[in-house]
PDB file of C-alpha atoms in Angstrom:
ATOM      1  CA  GLU J   1       7.102 -13.022   5.747  1.00 60.00           C
ATOM      2  CA  ALA J   2       5.249 -12.333   2.520  1.00 65.00           C
ATOM      3  CA  ASP J   3       6.055 -14.521  -0.487  1.00 91.00           C
ATOM      4  CA  ILE J   4       5.638 -11.928  -3.192  1.00 96.00           C
ATOM      5  CA  TYR J   5       8.437 -11.114  -5.588  1.00 96.00           C
ATOM      6  CA  GLN J   6       9.180  -8.440  -8.120  1.00 97.00           C
ATOM      7  CA  THR J   7      11.833  -8.294 -10.802  1.00 97.00           C
ATOM      8  CA  PRO J   8      13.803  -6.374 -11.693  1.00 97.00           C
ATOM      9  CA  ARG J   9      14.306  -4.354  -8.510  1.00 96.00           C
ATOM     10  CA  TYR J  10      15.923  -1.508 -10.445  1.00 97.00           C
ATOM     11  CA  LEU J  11      15.703  -0.702 -14.139  1.00 97.00           C
ATOM     12  CA  VAL J  12      17.193   2.133 -16.163  1.00 97.00           C
ATOM     13  CA  ILE J  13      16.006   2.162 -19.739  1.00 96.00           C
ATOM     14  CA  GLY J  14      15.837   4.493 -22.721  1.00 96.00           C
ATOM     15  CA  THR J  15      12.782   6.204 -24.106  1.00 97.00           C
ATOM     16  CA  GLY J  16      10.702   4.133 -26.505  1.00 96.00           C
ATOM     17  CA  LYS J  17      11.711   0.730 -25.157  1.00 96.00           C
ATOM     18  CA  LYS J  18       9.146  -1.913 -24.275  1.00 96.00           C
ATOM     19  CA  ILE J  19       9.424  -3.196 -20.700  1.00 96.00           C
ATOM     20  CA  THR J  20       7.702  -5.788 -18.559  1.00 97.00           C
ATOM     21  CA  LEU J  21       7.780  -5.653 -14.794  1.00 98.00           C
ATOM     22  CA  GLU J  22       7.315  -9.055 -13.228  1.00 98.00           C
ATOM     23  CA  CYS J  23       5.321  -9.867 -10.106  1.00 98.00           C
ATOM     24  CA  SER J  24       4.780 -13.315  -8.628  1.00 98.00           C
ATOM     25  CA  GLN J  25       3.277 -14.577  -5.388  1.00 97.00           C
ATOM     26  CA  THR J  26       3.275 -18.088  -3.954  1.00 95.00           C
ATOM     27  CA  MET J  27       0.456 -17.592  -1.456  1.00 92.00           C
ATOM     28  CA  GLY J  28      -2.357 -18.553  -3.823  1.00 92.00           C
ATOM     29  CA  HIS J  29      -3.963 -15.131  -3.479  1.00 92.00           C
ATOM     30  CA  ASP J  30      -6.801 -14.320  -5.854  1.00 91.00           C
ATOM     31  CA  LYS J  31      -6.450 -10.547  -5.728  1.00 93.00           C
ATOM     32  CA  MET J  32      -3.412  -8.744  -7.069  1.00 95.00           C
ATOM     33  CA  TYR J  33      -2.642  -5.048  -7.504  1.00 95.00           C
ATOM     34  CA  TRP J  34      -0.169  -2.654  -9.087  1.00 97.00           C
ATOM     35  CA  TYR J  35       0.566   0.698  -7.471  1.00 96.00           C
ATOM     36  CA  GLN J  36       2.677   3.595  -8.670  1.00 95.00           C
ATOM     37  CA  GLN J  37       4.460   5.759  -6.118  1.00 94.00           C
ATOM     38  CA  ASP J  38       6.820   8.702  -6.566  1.00 92.00           C
ATOM     39  CA  PRO J  39       9.331   9.384  -3.743  1.00 87.00           C
ATOM     40  CA  GLY J  40       7.608  10.855  -0.708  1.00 85.00           C
ATOM     41  CA  MET J  41       4.233  10.766  -2.393  1.00 89.00           C
ATOM     42  CA  GLU J  42       1.111   8.679  -1.951  1.00 89.00           C
ATOM     43  CA  LEU J  43       0.334   5.285  -3.456  1.00 92.00           C
ATOM     44  CA  HIS J  44      -1.782   5.307  -6.587  1.00 92.00           C
ATOM     45  CA  LEU J  45      -3.597   2.159  -7.718  1.00 92.00           C
ATOM     46  CA  ILE J  46      -3.114   1.661 -11.465  1.00 94.00           C
ATOM     47  CA  HIS J  47      -4.340  -1.926 -12.056  1.00 95.00           C
ATOM     48  CA  TYR J  48      -5.924  -4.777 -10.153  1.00 94.00           C
ATOM     49  CA  SER J  49      -7.153  -8.305 -10.719  1.00 94.00           C
ATOM     50  CA  TYR J  50      -9.749 -10.448  -8.925  1.00 91.00           C
ATOM     51  CA  GLY J  51      -8.422 -13.680 -10.389  1.00 92.00           C
ATOM     52  CA  VAL J  52      -7.309 -15.410 -13.557  1.00 95.00           C
ATOM     53  CA  ASN J  53      -8.436 -13.620 -16.740  1.00 95.00           C
ATOM     54  CA  SER J  54      -9.767 -10.686 -14.700  1.00 93.00           C
ATOM     55  CA  THR J  55      -8.112  -7.252 -14.868  1.00 95.00           C
ATOM     56  CA  GLU J  56      -9.385  -3.779 -14.066  1.00 93.00           C
ATOM     57  CA  LYS J  57      -7.979  -0.283 -14.308  1.00 92.00           C
ATOM     58  CA  GLY J  58      -7.297   1.455 -11.027  1.00 89.00           C
ATOM     59  CA  ASP J  59      -7.886   4.960  -9.758  1.00 83.00           C
ATOM     60  CA  LEU J  60      -4.943   6.527 -11.605  1.00 85.00           C
ATOM     61  CA  SER J  61      -4.897   6.415 -15.376  1.00 82.00           C
ATOM     62  CA  SER J  62      -1.843   4.583 -16.688  1.00 85.00           C
ATOM     63  CA  GLU J  63      -0.483   3.801 -20.134  1.00 90.00           C
ATOM     64  CA  SER J  64       0.626   0.397 -18.865  1.00 93.00           C
ATOM     65  CA  THR J  65      -1.242  -2.863 -19.388  1.00 95.00           C
ATOM     66  CA  VAL J  66      -1.473  -6.014 -17.294  1.00 97.00           C
ATOM     67  CA  SER J  67      -2.400  -9.657 -17.742  1.00 96.00           C
ATOM     68  CA  ARG J  68      -3.418 -12.466 -15.389  1.00 97.00           C
ATOM     69  CA  ILE J  69      -3.067 -15.816 -17.077  1.00 97.00           C
ATOM     70  CA  ARG J  70      -1.979 -17.641 -13.943  1.00 96.00           C
ATOM     71  CA  THR J  71      -3.010 -17.035 -10.334  1.00 95.00           C
ATOM     72  CA  GLU J  72       0.537 -16.476  -9.161  1.00 96.00           C
ATOM     73  CA  HIS J  73       1.704 -14.142 -11.928  1.00 97.00           C
ATOM     74  CA  PHE J  74       0.640 -10.521 -12.667  1.00 98.00           C
ATOM     75  CA  PRO J  75       3.061  -8.781 -15.054  1.00 98.00           C
ATOM     76  CA  LEU J  76       2.844  -5.116 -16.028  1.00 97.00           C
ATOM     77  CA  THR J  77       3.923  -3.950 -19.481  1.00 96.00           C
ATOM     78  CA  LEU J  78       4.817  -0.567 -20.910  1.00 94.00           C
ATOM     79  CA  GLU J  79       4.851  -0.721 -24.711  1.00 94.00           C
ATOM     80  CA  SER J  80       6.907   2.450 -25.114  1.00 95.00           C
ATOM     81  CA  ALA J  81       8.592   3.842 -22.033  1.00 95.00           C
ATOM     82  CA  ARG J  82       8.765   7.618 -21.495  1.00 95.00           C
ATOM     83  CA  PRO J  83      10.521   9.755 -18.862  1.00 96.00           C
ATOM     84  CA  SER J  84       7.101  10.448 -17.306  1.00 94.00           C
ATOM     85  CA  HIS J  85       6.943   6.739 -16.426  1.00 95.00           C
ATOM     86  CA  THR J  86       9.885   7.116 -14.062  1.00 96.00           C
ATOM     87  CA  SER J  87       8.574   5.983 -10.670  1.00 96.00           C
ATOM     88  CA  GLN J  88       8.452   3.128  -8.191  1.00 96.00           C
ATOM     89  CA  TYR J  89       6.025   0.339  -9.063  1.00 97.00           C
ATOM     90  CA  LEU J  90       4.709  -1.797  -6.206  1.00 97.00           C
ATOM     91  CA  CYS J  91       2.878  -5.075  -6.649  1.00 97.00           C
ATOM     92  CA  ALA J  92       0.584  -6.408  -3.913  1.00 96.00           C
ATOM     93  CA  SER J  93      -1.697  -9.367  -3.280  1.00 95.00           C
ATOM     94  CA  ARG J  94      -4.548 -10.351  -0.926  1.00 91.00           C
ATOM     95  CA  PRO J  95      -6.510 -13.521  -0.343  1.00 85.00           C
ATOM     96  CA  GLY J  96     -10.027 -13.842  -1.724  1.00 74.00           C
ATOM     97  CA  THR J  97     -11.733 -13.104   1.581  1.00 71.00           C
ATOM     98  CA  ALA J  98     -12.876  -9.527   2.100  1.00 61.00           C
ATOM     99  CA  ILE J  99     -10.728  -8.852   5.159  1.00 69.00           C
ATOM    100  CA  GLY J 100      -7.450 -10.478   4.228  1.00 74.00           C
ATOM    101  CA  GLU J 101      -4.218  -8.598   4.822  1.00 84.00           C
ATOM    102  CA  GLN J 102      -2.589  -7.102   1.747  1.00 90.00           C
ATOM    103  CA  TYR J 103       1.062  -7.967   1.192  1.00 93.00           C
ATOM    104  CA  PHE J 104       3.421  -5.848  -0.886  1.00 95.00           C
ATOM    105  CA  GLY J 105       6.351  -6.894  -3.020  1.00 96.00           C
ATOM    106  CA  PRO J 106       9.682  -5.062  -2.672  1.00 95.00           C
ATOM    107  CA  GLY J 107       8.977  -2.814  -5.667  1.00 96.00           C
ATOM    108  CA  THR J 108      10.656  -1.970  -8.964  1.00 97.00           C
ATOM    109  CA  ARG J 109      12.311   1.406  -9.272  1.00 96.00           C
ATOM    110  CA  LEU J 110      12.065   2.418 -12.925  1.00 97.00           C
ATOM    111  CA  THR J 111      14.051   5.234 -14.508  1.00 97.00           C
ATOM    112  CA  VAL J 112      13.411   6.146 -18.134  1.00 97.00           C
ATOM    113  CA  THR J 113      16.084   8.337 -19.696  1.00 96.00           C
TER     114      THR J 113
ATOM    115  CA  GLY R   1     -15.737   7.620  -3.590  1.00 48.00           C
ATOM    116  CA  GLN R   2     -13.646   7.538  -0.466  1.00 61.00           C
ATOM    117  CA  ASN R   3     -11.965  10.499   1.220  1.00 87.00           C
ATOM    118  CA  ILE R   4      -9.173   9.630   3.602  1.00 93.00           C
ATOM    119  CA  ASP R   5      -7.405  12.378   5.513  1.00 95.00           C
ATOM    120  CA  GLN R   6      -4.327  12.144   7.703  1.00 96.00           C
ATOM    121  CA  PRO R   7      -1.736  14.752   8.701  1.00 96.00           C
ATOM    122  CA  THR R   8       1.177  15.133   6.351  1.00 95.00           C
ATOM    123  CA  GLU R   9       3.969  15.155   8.902  1.00 96.00           C
ATOM    124  CA  MET R  10       4.602  14.782  12.634  1.00 97.00           C
ATOM    125  CA  THR R  11       7.712  15.100  14.746  1.00 97.00           C
ATOM    126  CA  ALA R  12       8.279  13.451  18.111  1.00 96.00           C
ATOM    127  CA  THR R  13      11.094  12.686  20.520  1.00 97.00           C
ATOM    128  CA  GLU R  14      12.625   9.283  21.107  1.00 97.00           C
ATOM    129  CA  GLY R  15      10.817   7.534  23.973  1.00 97.00           C
ATOM    130  CA  ALA R  16       7.686   9.633  23.601  1.00 97.00           C
ATOM    131  CA  ILE R  17       4.204   8.761  22.292  1.00 97.00           C
ATOM    132  CA  VAL R  18       2.727   9.898  19.000  1.00 97.00           C
ATOM    133  CA  GLN R  19      -0.865   9.588  17.812  1.00 98.00           C
ATOM    134  CA  ILE R  20      -1.592   9.627  14.085  1.00 98.00           C
ATOM    135  CA  ASN R  21      -5.205  10.404  13.222  1.00 98.00           C
ATOM    136  CA  CYS R  22      -7.090   9.243  10.152  1.00 97.00           C
ATOM    137  CA  THR R  23     -10.574  10.300   9.133  1.00 97.00           C
ATOM    138  CA  TYR R  24     -12.499   8.745   6.299  1.00 95.00           C
ATOM    139  CA  GLN R  25     -15.758   9.017   4.426  1.00 91.00           C
ATOM    140  CA  THR R  26     -16.967   5.922   2.665  1.00 83.00           C
ATOM    141  CA  SER R  27     -20.033   3.846   2.033  1.00 81.00           C
ATOM    142  CA  GLY R  28     -20.024   0.159   2.798  1.00 82.00           C
ATOM    143  CA  PHE R  29     -17.081   0.320   5.204  1.00 84.00           C
ATOM    144  CA  ASN R  30     -15.493  -3.057   5.895  1.00 83.00           C
ATOM    145  CA  GLY R  31     -12.321  -2.283   7.757  1.00 90.00           C
ATOM    146  CA  LEU R  32      -9.329  -0.045   8.149  1.00 94.00           C
ATOM    147  CA  PHE R  33      -5.665  -0.951   7.809  1.00 94.00           C
ATOM    148  CA  TRP R  34      -2.515   0.748   9.002  1.00 97.00           C
ATOM    149  CA  TYR R  35       0.771   0.238   7.171  1.00 96.00           C
ATOM    150  CA  GLN R  36       4.309   1.405   7.867  1.00 97.00           C
ATOM    151  CA  GLN R  37       6.551   2.423   4.990  1.00 96.00           C
ATOM    152  CA  HIS R  38      10.221   3.299   5.337  1.00 95.00           C
ATOM    153  CA  ALA R  39      11.692   5.528   2.654  1.00 92.00           C
ATOM    154  CA  GLY R  40      12.360   3.599  -0.541  1.00 88.00           C
ATOM    155  CA  GLU R  41      10.767   0.410   0.776  1.00 92.00           C
ATOM    156  CA  ALA R  42       7.427  -1.337   0.406  1.00 93.00           C
ATOM    157  CA  PRO R  43       4.636  -0.845   2.965  1.00 95.00           C
ATOM    158  CA  THR R  44       4.378  -3.441   5.728  1.00 94.00           C
ATOM    159  CA  PHE R  45       1.185  -4.347   7.560  1.00 92.00           C
ATOM    160  CA  LEU R  46       0.708  -3.025  11.102  1.00 94.00           C
ATOM    161  CA  SER R  47      -2.942  -3.500  12.050  1.00 93.00           C
ATOM    162  CA  TYR R  48      -6.504  -4.091  10.929  1.00 92.00           C
ATOM    163  CA  ASN R  49      -9.661  -2.790  12.644  1.00 94.00           C
ATOM    164  CA  VAL R  50     -13.199  -3.636  11.629  1.00 90.00           C
ATOM    165  CA  LEU R  51     -15.011  -3.275  14.984  1.00 93.00           C
ATOM    166  CA  ASP R  52     -15.039  -0.221  17.232  1.00 96.00           C
ATOM    167  CA  GLY R  53     -12.387  -0.135  19.887  1.00 96.00           C
ATOM    168  CA  LEU R  54      -8.702  -0.435  20.516  1.00 96.00           C
ATOM    169  CA  GLU R  55      -6.412  -3.150  19.175  1.00 93.00           C
ATOM    170  CA  GLU R  56      -3.058  -3.378  20.914  1.00 93.00           C
ATOM    171  CA  LYS R  57       0.010  -5.009  19.430  1.00 90.00           C
ATOM    172  CA  GLY R  58       3.172  -4.359  21.394  1.00 94.00           C
ATOM    173  CA  ARG R  59       4.218  -0.707  21.137  1.00 96.00           C
ATOM    174  CA  PHE R  60       1.593  -0.031  18.471  1.00 96.00           C
ATOM    175  CA  SER R  61      -2.152   0.326  19.038  1.00 97.00           C
ATOM    176  CA  SER R  62      -4.930   1.180  16.630  1.00 97.00           C
ATOM    177  CA  PHE R  63      -8.355   2.558  17.441  1.00 98.00           C
ATOM    178  CA  LEU R  64     -11.520   2.718  15.343  1.00 97.00           C
ATOM    179  CA  SER R  65     -14.825   4.566  15.695  1.00 97.00           C
ATOM    180  CA  ARG R  66     -17.063   3.637  12.777  1.00 94.00           C
ATOM    181  CA  SER R  67     -19.791   6.113  13.710  1.00 94.00           C
ATOM    182  CA  LYS R  68     -17.281   8.973  13.559  1.00 95.00           C
ATOM    183  CA  GLY R  69     -15.326   7.696  10.561  1.00 95.00           C
ATOM    184  CA  TYR R  70     -12.191   7.996  12.649  1.00 96.00           C
ATOM    185  CA  SER R  71      -9.145   5.937  13.483  1.00 98.00           C
ATOM    186  CA  TYR R  72      -5.826   6.559  15.116  1.00 98.00           C
ATOM    187  CA  LEU R  73      -2.519   4.749  15.334  1.00 98.00           C
ATOM    188  CA  LEU R  74      -0.679   5.140  18.617  1.00 98.00           C
ATOM    189  CA  LEU R  75       3.060   4.598  18.719  1.00 97.00           C
ATOM    190  CA  LYS R  76       4.504   4.287  22.218  1.00 97.00           C
ATOM    191  CA  GLU R  77       8.111   4.337  23.453  1.00 97.00           C
ATOM    192  CA  LEU R  78       9.229   5.770  20.143  1.00 97.00           C
ATOM    193  CA  GLN R  79      12.487   4.507  18.674  1.00 97.00           C
ATOM    194  CA  MET R  80      14.599   6.061  15.944  1.00 97.00           C
ATOM    195  CA  LYS R  81      13.654   3.182  13.638  1.00 97.00           C
ATOM    196  CA  ASP R  82      10.002   4.260  13.870  1.00 98.00           C
ATOM    197  CA  SER R  83      10.821   7.192  11.589  1.00 98.00           C
ATOM    198  CA  ALA R  84       8.720   6.289   8.551  1.00 97.00           C
ATOM    199  CA  SER R  85       5.483   7.068   6.764  1.00 97.00           C
ATOM    200  CA  TYR R  86       2.298   5.591   8.214  1.00 98.00           C
ATOM    201  CA  LEU R  87      -0.495   4.856   5.773  1.00 97.00           C
ATOM    202  CA  CYS R  88      -4.169   4.573   6.633  1.00 96.00           C
ATOM    203  CA  ALA R  89      -6.230   2.484   4.183  1.00 94.00           C
ATOM    204  CA  VAL R  90      -9.936   1.706   4.013  1.00 92.00           C
ATOM    205  CA  ILE R  91     -11.622  -1.297   2.433  1.00 87.00           C
ATOM    206  CA  LYS R  92     -15.231  -1.375   1.344  1.00 79.00           C
ATOM    207  CA  ALA R  93     -17.682  -4.224   1.790  1.00 71.00           C
ATOM    208  CA  ALA R  94     -17.078  -5.396  -1.767  1.00 68.00           C
ATOM    209  CA  GLY R  95     -13.575  -6.083  -0.527  1.00 64.00           C
ATOM    210  CA  ASN R  96     -11.689  -5.875  -3.737  1.00 75.00           C
ATOM    211  CA  LYS R  97      -9.302  -3.025  -3.145  1.00 83.00           C
ATOM    212  CA  LEU R  98      -7.833  -0.850  -0.453  1.00 87.00           C
ATOM    213  CA  THR R  99      -7.892   2.909  -0.772  1.00 88.00           C
ATOM    214  CA  PHE R 100      -4.890   4.563   0.830  1.00 92.00           C
ATOM    215  CA  GLY R 101      -4.568   7.966   2.425  1.00 92.00           C
ATOM    216  CA  GLY R 102      -1.626  10.174   1.592  1.00 93.00           C
ATOM    217  CA  GLY R 103       0.394   8.925   4.561  1.00 95.00           C
ATOM    218  CA  THR R 104       1.833  10.651   7.608  1.00 97.00           C
ATOM    219  CA  ARG R 105       5.575  11.075   7.740  1.00 97.00           C
ATOM    220  CA  VAL R 106       6.802  10.651  11.325  1.00 98.00           C
ATOM    221  CA  LEU R 107      10.238  11.928  12.251  1.00 97.00           C
ATOM    222  CA  VAL R 108      11.676  10.706  15.542  1.00 97.00           C
ATOM    223  CA  LYS R 109      14.375  12.945  16.995  1.00 97.00           C
ATOM    224  CA  PRO R 110      16.914  12.001  19.694  1.00 95.00           C
TER     225      PRO R 110
END
């Protein structure tokens, strides 16, 4: 079983609020990822990190930002939430080797009203 | 870039076999993953292929042909709980990120 956690699992928040979605893993994985997924739609990579102090933007442009100060922690922040940010956000991690399996967290379902 | 194509939806009967195809175009190929995702849940790992051939794991098998840029996931003895989306994902030699296809939604009927 994967040891990767996300909080909160569900969040309903008003427009303009600042939010941080938490993601932590206890597997010591170097690589971590954030995906955005609408119901029934494909996964879109929005951010990833190769290791501490390394972050990159993904394939889908996002107004969110991320940080990687510790190996186990990869939070995602929205400075000012909008209804268009309503989606499911999935965090994932992989070991540093090229062929390591990628594990997903349970996801955060965000609704911005 | 990477193009990954898989059918959008498939329907099959409980107890039957279903084959989900995935074709890809990429440079520096370093492996292909299959994930299962139930509605509203996170994807879970099913298989990984990096060499040509068939990998069998219980009721699920995955096949890869690197020369053809082709893979399939075979689900045997289908059960109702197999109703889910199945995601094909490719990783390049640099190994930093997976690129996912759009997923194939499989509906198992009694």
